[in-house]
Amino acid sequence: MTTDDLLANLNPSQHAAVSSFADTLAILAGPGSGKTHTLTSRTAWLLAQGLQPWNVIVATFTVKAAREMKERIGKLIGNGLESKLILGTFHSIARRYLTRYGHMIGIQKDFGIADSADSLAIIKRIVKRHDFTIDPKVARSRISGRKAKGNGYNDEGSGVSSKGPKKSVEAQEFECCYNEYEAALQRSNLLDYDDLLLRCVDLLRKYPSCVSNVEAVLIDEFQDTNVVQFDLMRLFASQRKRITIVGDPDQSIYGFRAAEIKNYKRMLHQYPDTVTIALEENYRSSGAILLAALSVIEQDSSRVEKSLMPTHTVGTRPVLRKLSNAHQEAEWIVTEIQRCMGMTGDLLDLNDIAILLRSASLSRHIESALGKAGIPYRMVGGLRFYDRVEVKTILDYLRVINQPDNNDALSRVINTPSRRIGEATIRALLEEADQSKITLWSLILGAVQGRGATKTKLAKLTEKGISEFVNIILTARKKISDLENPISTVELIKFICKQTDYENWLKDHHADVHGARWDNVQELITQAGDFQDLVAAGYEDESLPEIDGLEQGEESGHLSRFLANVALASEVKHDEDGGPGTAQITISTIHAAKGLEWPVVFIPATYQGSIPHSRSEDSNEERRLLYVAMTRAKALLYMSIPLKNSQGEETTLSPFLSPPSLAPLLDQRGPSLQSSTIQSISQILRRPLPSAESISKSAADLYSMEDDLFPVGGEDIDMDNESRYSTNWNPSYTRGQKPAKRQKIELGRSTSNVVDTKSAFEGYRTTMDRASSFTVGSMNCKTSFVSAGSLPVLSEQSINRTVSTGRVEDTQNTSKTKASGSGRQTGKGMDGQGTLLGFLGKPEPRTLKRLAPSNDGSAHLAEHKHGSEPSFMSRDTHKPRLPSSTEPVGISPALAKHRLGAGQTIRPKPVLDDEQHKRNDYVFLSSSPPRPDSSTLEQKTIQAEAPTDAGVKPASRPLLRPATTMHMTSVSTVQSGGHRKTLGVKRSMAGWSSQKGKGFVPPTMKRPG
């Protein structure tokens, strides 16, 4: 691929970043701005300039990101050169250098990597031996924190004590624990994760010639680097000082891992000639989501000033929903998931929906509600594949075979399967080995071979069991050291399974899930085989270029490399108990969701104490955490707050969402999923519109087509009314599963929730074709940095909105008259009274088609006499009842109950007719207007909405920009069809004052005599 080809598919900002000749380059890439694409293109461009791949270091933060980047670079440059790059996570790159040059600082060959379980087990033994009061997990975290700040080693590489006098018993305990922990690692020839980075820094400071060949260093997710990783970057680039970093300070959320948001400013200080380029076009989220997210992050006055421009349409406003308690919040999430699925046909599936939590403990109510509804879900950040007991046992055997001095791996498998070696005996042997400053393997090997006896008394059967175990390990080590016919890792795993009769042991101990556990062992064998194939093909090449005057250590064997790859793997293998291809909701912590995206995102528990977290010390990082969560959403974003948390305590809205400037950007309930909204979602996701049949089928089982099952203000639902949600409504279905039928079948009555939407989409294909090429960037817009308050607000036409006035008119008995001159229509109700819209002088909405029962008992829509497209159902939907003989014949039985009568309570909190009008006829992108009131109607104004895309040509939609630095919206007009439409204009409703003091009287329906 030529240089021109590399730059062909880049926007101007990406083009400038990829082709920059600056030695030190900082690319500030916001969420959804094409960060990975830019970094891979930059790497390929540098190689095209003549740099050799083995002289280029590319550091990422996850194994998944490293593999994805290697594949992308391979597609760009070809010839297999991507495998020659020094590409991987910081830890894997550091391990590669320590493997080759670690002997120069005293690191032994084939060192092992202590994972988190190993480290914690060592610390627990130390704490128990000395009867310390310090919590082992706290001690482990403090040790890691010290090392992450670069304070882990002195010049001799041993543990250092804290400076100054010891001020407390706790400090003394920690120092003792730290020093003994380091000594234990050294005896076992282990390095923990932090040691990999620290010892590599130690190596490169003493021997900078190890990286004298490096011509360029590229760092991904720079905002997540800590002090040690920053030093490592500088040491890598010490020869040429050619550095490219890609990151976003607004997404720095790993302070608990010692990530330093100040590293960007450190870089500017260390390299004053750094060129900074910001990627400002967002290809992920809708304009409304992006605007709200930017309004949150811009509350931090200390952040680096930059902005994002949407490339998608405005879409629907994010939702901030109030619920009475955590239980109802979970139930609301379930109803909205089902409504999103039901109202969009085959446009979405469960894989498109994520629930992001500040803390994993918040998932209890949500998991319970999802389980009750029968909705499958997966937990991200759960148990790793390699941490499952059946897999970890085999891996521990491999680790002992590769490095027998690994005390903790050996202690976990010495009695698996049972060899009559009890837990008490294993602990005693471990304690004896620690006190003697030797490893457990040295102790038991000497006892088995007769070179010495253990102080711990061993029964005959125990001695026999230890001897059997030692023979298995020695036989396996002999097989891997056979130079003429070395055993492969796959064959070694099979040897272990055979010697331990592992499959039968799984049957005996895990009979209920034996098959699944044995399948995981087979999967491990498959992974080992795949890794061997990649190594043989040179794809997992860990070689480093030869440097004059430096002696490289021997290359690690396949087993050592496989175990290191497992130890450094960061992905979580999801539970696949639901079967392959099963769609599932994703439940994840916000931290674990970093770098991911979904069409629909829910963020529950947005209250003070949850986000920001009660234990957080950095409110700015908590704000960035919410910003990251919001920008994971593509088309629909839901946030919610229970007025009482799961402990029954009253809550306060998160300060990040409470500023008055945010109120106009957020909706109080879920969006009305009408045709125009579905079209907008399909545009954002670049998916075809769902068919009318798929929507009709999926919507048929919804209890309500609007988000109206819970009060908007979060009020408690009365027990009498709550039974409607818990008993009569059973939302236990998902796509592809037939819902449970209602207990009572009422003949002669059609259900009131089936919509025939076929004609609703007949004219939308042309509109989609016109709008598909529209982006904000395509409009005449010459700006650099833009604040959230001045993002473009696009005017979109709202179509197909249902006006629900608490009654339904019979389409055959409804008379309409045209208003002269304006082209507007005024409709008359059954009792001769003008409709609300007619009273306001607004166009009359299209009416619903009548629902009529079919032969099979299901409901369908009768033909509309005008042939116009149907509107979606009214918000008020209630449980079925038997038809009354007094109901008028002209009204569908399913709709006859929609009356407003004295003493009739049909909702826990009734909604006024004019509230229904504004909910269904408008989708406001500014603040919602107050309800009309008889005493204050005069001189009231209402701000017109920004309509949706449907029916409006992209070229005719003006881009609204502020005339000054104040957050103001300019006024534009559009002439369409002889009508003068105002966009963003305040319009007077003086008509209310002309009613001679009568005030507003809601339209009513008279009961037939």
mmCIF file with all atom_site columns, C-alpha atoms in Angstrom, residues 532-630:
data_model
loop_
_atom_site.group_PDB
_atom_site.id
_atom_site.type_symbol
_atom_site.label_atom_id
_atom_site.label_alt_id
_atom_site.label_comp_id
_atom_site.label_asym_id
_atom_site.label_entity_id
_atom_site.label_seq_id
_atom_site.pdbx_PDB_ins_code
_atom_site.Cartn_x
_atom_site.Cartn_y
_atom_site.Cartn_z
_atom_site.occupancy
_atom_site.B_iso_or_equiv
_atom_site.pdbx_formal_charge
_atom_site.auth_seq_id
_atom_site.auth_comp_id
_atom_site.auth_asym_id
_atom_site.auth_atom_id
_atom_site.pdbx_PDB_model_num
ATOM 1  C CA . GLN A 1 532 ? 2.369   -23.057 19.112 1.00 0.00 ? 532 GLN A CA 1
ATOM 2  C CA . ASP A 1 533 ? 1.239   -22.556 15.527 1.00 0.00 ? 533 ASP A CA 1
ATOM 3  C CA . LEU A 1 534 ? 1.606   -18.773 15.835 1.00 0.00 ? 534 LEU A CA 1
ATOM 4  C CA . VAL A 1 535 ? 5.116   -19.137 17.249 1.00 0.00 ? 535 VAL A CA 1
ATOM 5  C CA . ALA A 1 536 ? 6.098   -21.569 14.499 1.00 0.00 ? 536 ALA A CA 1
ATOM 6  C CA . ALA A 1 537 ? 4.750   -19.154 11.864 1.00 0.00 ? 537 ALA A CA 1
ATOM 7  C CA . GLY A 1 538 ? 6.725   -16.256 13.370 1.00 0.00 ? 538 GLY A CA 1
ATOM 8  C CA . TYR A 1 539 ? 3.607   -14.282 14.260 1.00 0.00 ? 539 TYR A CA 1
ATOM 9  C CA . GLU A 1 540 ? 4.481   -14.258 17.984 1.00 0.00 ? 540 GLU A CA 1
ATOM 10 C CA . ASP A 1 541 ? 8.094   -13.325 17.334 1.00 0.00 ? 541 ASP A CA 1
ATOM 11 C CA . GLU A 1 542 ? 9.779   -12.089 20.537 1.00 0.00 ? 542 GLU A CA 1
ATOM 12 C CA . SER A 1 543 ? 13.262  -11.686 19.136 1.00 0.00 ? 543 SER A CA 1
ATOM 13 C CA . LEU A 1 544 ? 15.115  -8.415  19.541 1.00 0.00 ? 544 LEU A CA 1
ATOM 14 C CA . PRO A 1 545 ? 17.696  -7.103  17.072 1.00 0.00 ? 545 PRO A CA 1
ATOM 15 C CA . GLU A 1 546 ? 21.312  -7.903  17.824 1.00 0.00 ? 546 GLU A CA 1
ATOM 16 C CA . ILE A 1 547 ? 23.243  -4.979  19.259 1.00 0.00 ? 547 ILE A CA 1
ATOM 17 C CA . ASP A 1 548 ? 27.019  -4.845  19.126 1.00 0.00 ? 548 ASP A CA 1
ATOM 18 C CA . GLY A 1 549 ? 28.659  -5.403  22.473 1.00 0.00 ? 549 GLY A CA 1
ATOM 19 C CA . LEU A 1 550 ? 25.555  -6.845  24.163 1.00 0.00 ? 550 LEU A CA 1
ATOM 20 C CA . GLU A 1 551 ? 25.027  -10.504 24.886 1.00 0.00 ? 551 GLU A CA 1
ATOM 21 C CA . GLN A 1 552 ? 21.461  -11.711 24.643 1.00 0.00 ? 552 GLN A CA 1
ATOM 22 C CA . GLY A 1 553 ? 20.094  -14.455 26.832 1.00 0.00 ? 553 GLY A CA 1
ATOM 23 C CA . GLU A 1 554 ? 18.726  -17.659 25.396 1.00 0.00 ? 554 GLU A CA 1
ATOM 24 C CA . GLU A 1 555 ? 15.268  -17.625 23.885 1.00 0.00 ? 555 GLU A CA 1
ATOM 25 C CA . SER A 1 556 ? 12.543  -18.865 26.194 1.00 0.00 ? 556 SER A CA 1
ATOM 26 C CA . GLY A 1 557 ? 10.999  -22.237 25.445 1.00 0.00 ? 557 GLY A CA 1
ATOM 27 C CA . HIS A 1 558 ? 7.461   -22.646 24.174 1.00 0.00 ? 558 HIS A CA 1
ATOM 28 C CA . LEU A 1 559 ? 6.161   -23.546 27.634 1.00 0.00 ? 559 LEU A CA 1
ATOM 29 C CA . SER A 1 560 ? 7.627   -20.425 29.268 1.00 0.00 ? 560 SER A CA 1
ATOM 30 C CA . ARG A 1 561 ? 6.234   -18.201 26.536 1.00 0.00 ? 561 ARG A CA 1
ATOM 31 C CA . PHE A 1 562 ? 2.804   -19.815 26.709 1.00 0.00 ? 562 PHE A CA 1
ATOM 32 C CA . LEU A 1 563 ? 2.622   -19.359 30.481 1.00 0.00 ? 563 LEU A CA 1
ATOM 33 C CA . ALA A 1 564 ? 3.776   -15.735 30.199 1.00 0.00 ? 564 ALA A CA 1
ATOM 34 C CA . ASN A 1 565 ? 1.116   -15.105 27.561 1.00 0.00 ? 565 ASN A CA 1
ATOM 35 C CA . VAL A 1 566 ? -1.535  -16.535 29.893 1.00 0.00 ? 566 VAL A CA 1
ATOM 36 C CA . ALA A 1 567 ? -0.306  -14.512 32.880 1.00 0.00 ? 567 ALA A CA 1
ATOM 37 C CA . LEU A 1 568 ? -0.370  -11.267 30.910 1.00 0.00 ? 568 LEU A CA 1
ATOM 38 C CA . ALA A 1 569 ? -3.700  -11.885 29.181 1.00 0.00 ? 569 ALA A CA 1
ATOM 39 C CA . SER A 1 570 ? -6.209  -9.184  30.096 1.00 0.00 ? 570 SER A CA 1
ATOM 40 C CA . GLU A 1 571 ? -9.351  -10.329 28.312 1.00 0.00 ? 571 GLU A CA 1
ATOM 41 C CA . VAL A 1 572 ? -12.274 -11.922 30.112 1.00 0.00 ? 572 VAL A CA 1
ATOM 42 C CA . LYS A 1 573 ? -13.715 -14.946 28.385 1.00 0.00 ? 573 LYS A CA 1
ATOM 43 C CA . HIS A 1 574 ? -17.471 -14.629 28.750 1.00 0.00 ? 574 HIS A CA 1
ATOM 44 C CA . ASP A 1 575 ? -19.556 -17.446 30.090 1.00 0.00 ? 575 ASP A CA 1
ATOM 45 C CA . GLU A 1 576 ? -21.174 -19.213 27.187 1.00 0.00 ? 576 GLU A CA 1
ATOM 46 C CA . ASP A 1 577 ? -23.601 -21.360 29.131 1.00 0.00 ? 577 ASP A CA 1
ATOM 47 C CA . GLY A 1 578 ? -26.397 -19.847 27.093 1.00 0.00 ? 578 GLY A CA 1
ATOM 48 C CA . GLY A 1 579 ? -25.001 -21.489 23.977 1.00 0.00 ? 579 GLY A CA 1
ATOM 49 C CA . PRO A 1 580 ? -23.156 -20.045 21.015 1.00 0.00 ? 580 PRO A CA 1
ATOM 50 C CA . GLY A 1 581 ? -24.730 -17.045 19.381 1.00 0.00 ? 581 GLY A CA 1
ATOM 51 C CA . THR A 1 582 ? -27.100 -16.311 22.275 1.00 0.00 ? 582 THR A CA 1
ATOM 52 C CA . ALA A 1 583 ? -27.821 -12.580 22.464 1.00 0.00 ? 583 ALA A CA 1
ATOM 53 C CA . GLN A 1 584 ? -27.233 -11.180 25.947 1.00 0.00 ? 584 GLN A CA 1
ATOM 54 C CA . ILE A 1 585 ? -27.458 -7.896  27.793 1.00 0.00 ? 585 ILE A CA 1
ATOM 55 C CA . THR A 1 586 ? -24.043 -6.709  28.973 1.00 0.00 ? 586 THR A CA 1
ATOM 56 C CA . ILE A 1 587 ? -23.672 -5.677  32.620 1.00 0.00 ? 587 ILE A CA 1
ATOM 57 C CA . SER A 1 588 ? -20.333 -4.045  33.282 1.00 0.00 ? 588 SER A CA 1
ATOM 58 C CA . THR A 1 589 ? -18.567 -1.633  35.545 1.00 0.00 ? 589 THR A CA 1
ATOM 59 C CA . ILE A 1 590 ? -17.739 1.655   33.834 1.00 0.00 ? 590 ILE A CA 1
ATOM 60 C CA . HIS A 1 591 ? -14.036 0.956   34.257 1.00 0.00 ? 591 HIS A CA 1
ATOM 61 C CA . ALA A 1 592 ? -14.324 -2.371  32.441 1.00 0.00 ? 592 ALA A CA 1
ATOM 62 C CA . ALA A 1 593 ? -16.384 -0.750  29.655 1.00 0.00 ? 593 ALA A CA 1
ATOM 63 C CA . LYS A 1 594 ? -13.578 1.633   28.686 1.00 0.00 ? 594 LYS A CA 1
ATOM 64 C CA . GLY A 1 595 ? -12.923 1.389   24.942 1.00 0.00 ? 595 GLY A CA 1
ATOM 65 C CA . LEU A 1 596 ? -16.233 -0.359  24.209 1.00 0.00 ? 596 LEU A CA 1
ATOM 66 C CA . GLU A 1 597 ? -19.502 0.925   22.724 1.00 0.00 ? 597 GLU A CA 1
ATOM 67 C CA . TRP A 1 598 ? -23.153 -0.072  22.447 1.00 0.00 ? 598 TRP A CA 1
ATOM 68 C CA . PRO A 1 599 ? -26.193 1.336   20.606 1.00 0.00 ? 599 PRO A CA 1
ATOM 69 C CA . VAL A 1 600 ? -28.167 1.547   23.875 1.00 0.00 ? 600 VAL A CA 1
ATOM 70 C CA . VAL A 1 601 ? -26.630 2.293   27.286 1.00 0.00 ? 601 VAL A CA 1
ATOM 71 C CA . PHE A 1 602 ? -28.198 2.456   30.758 1.00 0.00 ? 602 PHE A CA 1
ATOM 72 C CA . ILE A 1 603 ? -26.386 4.182   33.654 1.00 0.00 ? 603 ILE A CA 1
ATOM 73 C CA . PRO A 1 604 ? -28.314 3.556   36.888 1.00 0.00 ? 604 PRO A CA 1
ATOM 74 C CA . ALA A 1 605 ? -27.741 5.021   40.352 1.00 0.00 ? 605 ALA A CA 1
ATOM 75 C CA . THR A 1 606 ? -26.593 8.481   39.290 1.00 0.00 ? 606 THR A CA 1
ATOM 76 C CA . TYR A 1 607 ? -26.723 9.915   42.792 1.00 0.00 ? 607 TYR A CA 1
ATOM 77 C CA . GLN A 1 608 ? -24.256 11.425  45.249 1.00 0.00 ? 608 GLN A CA 1
ATOM 78 C CA . GLY A 1 609 ? -22.343 8.585   46.888 1.00 0.00 ? 609 GLY A CA 1
ATOM 79 C CA . SER A 1 610 ? -22.549 6.357   43.830 1.00 0.00 ? 610 SER A CA 1
ATOM 80 C CA . ILE A 1 611 ? -21.110 8.719   41.230 1.00 0.00 ? 611 ILE A CA 1
ATOM 81 C CA . PRO A 1 612 ? -19.159 10.436  42.613 1.00 0.00 ? 612 PRO A CA 1
ATOM 82 C CA . HIS A 1 613 ? -18.420 7.455   44.834 1.00 0.00 ? 613 HIS A CA 1
ATOM 83 C CA . SER A 1 614 ? -18.508 7.976   48.562 1.00 0.00 ? 614 SER A CA 1
ATOM 84 C CA . ARG A 1 615 ? -14.898 6.759   48.923 1.00 0.00 ? 615 ARG A CA 1
ATOM 85 C CA . SER A 1 616 ? -13.544 8.738   46.001 1.00 0.00 ? 616 SER A CA 1
ATOM 86 C CA . GLU A 1 617 ? -10.932 11.397  46.711 1.00 0.00 ? 617 GLU A CA 1
ATOM 87 C CA . ASP A 1 618 ? -10.909 12.933  43.228 1.00 0.00 ? 618 ASP A CA 1
ATOM 88 C CA . SER A 1 619 ? -14.236 14.376  42.092 1.00 0.00 ? 619 SER A CA 1
ATOM 89 C CA . ASN A 1 620 ? -12.767 15.312  38.707 1.00 0.00 ? 620 ASN A CA 1
ATOM 90 C CA . GLU A 1 621 ? -11.942 11.675  38.014 1.00 0.00 ? 621 GLU A CA 1
ATOM 91 C CA . GLU A 1 622 ? -15.467 10.695  39.003 1.00 0.00 ? 622 GLU A CA 1
ATOM 92 C CA . ARG A 1 623 ? -16.784 13.267  36.522 1.00 0.00 ? 623 ARG A CA 1
ATOM 93 C CA . ARG A 1 624 ? -14.546 11.785  33.841 1.00 0.00 ? 624 ARG A CA 1
ATOM 94 C CA . LEU A 1 625 ? -15.940 8.370   34.743 1.00 0.00 ? 625 LEU A CA 1
ATOM 95 C CA . LEU A 1 626 ? -19.491 9.552   34.056 1.00 0.00 ? 626 LEU A CA 1
ATOM 96 C CA . TYR A 1 627 ? -18.296 11.148  30.808 1.00 0.00 ? 627 TYR A CA 1
ATOM 97 C CA . VAL A 1 628 ? -16.764 7.844   29.715 1.00 0.00 ? 628 VAL A CA 1
ATOM 98 C CA . ALA A 1 629 ? -19.992 6.005   30.538 1.00 0.00 ? 629 ALA A CA 1
ATOM 99 C CA . MET A 1 630 ? -22.152 8.481   28.603 1.00 0.00 ? 630 MET A CA 1
#
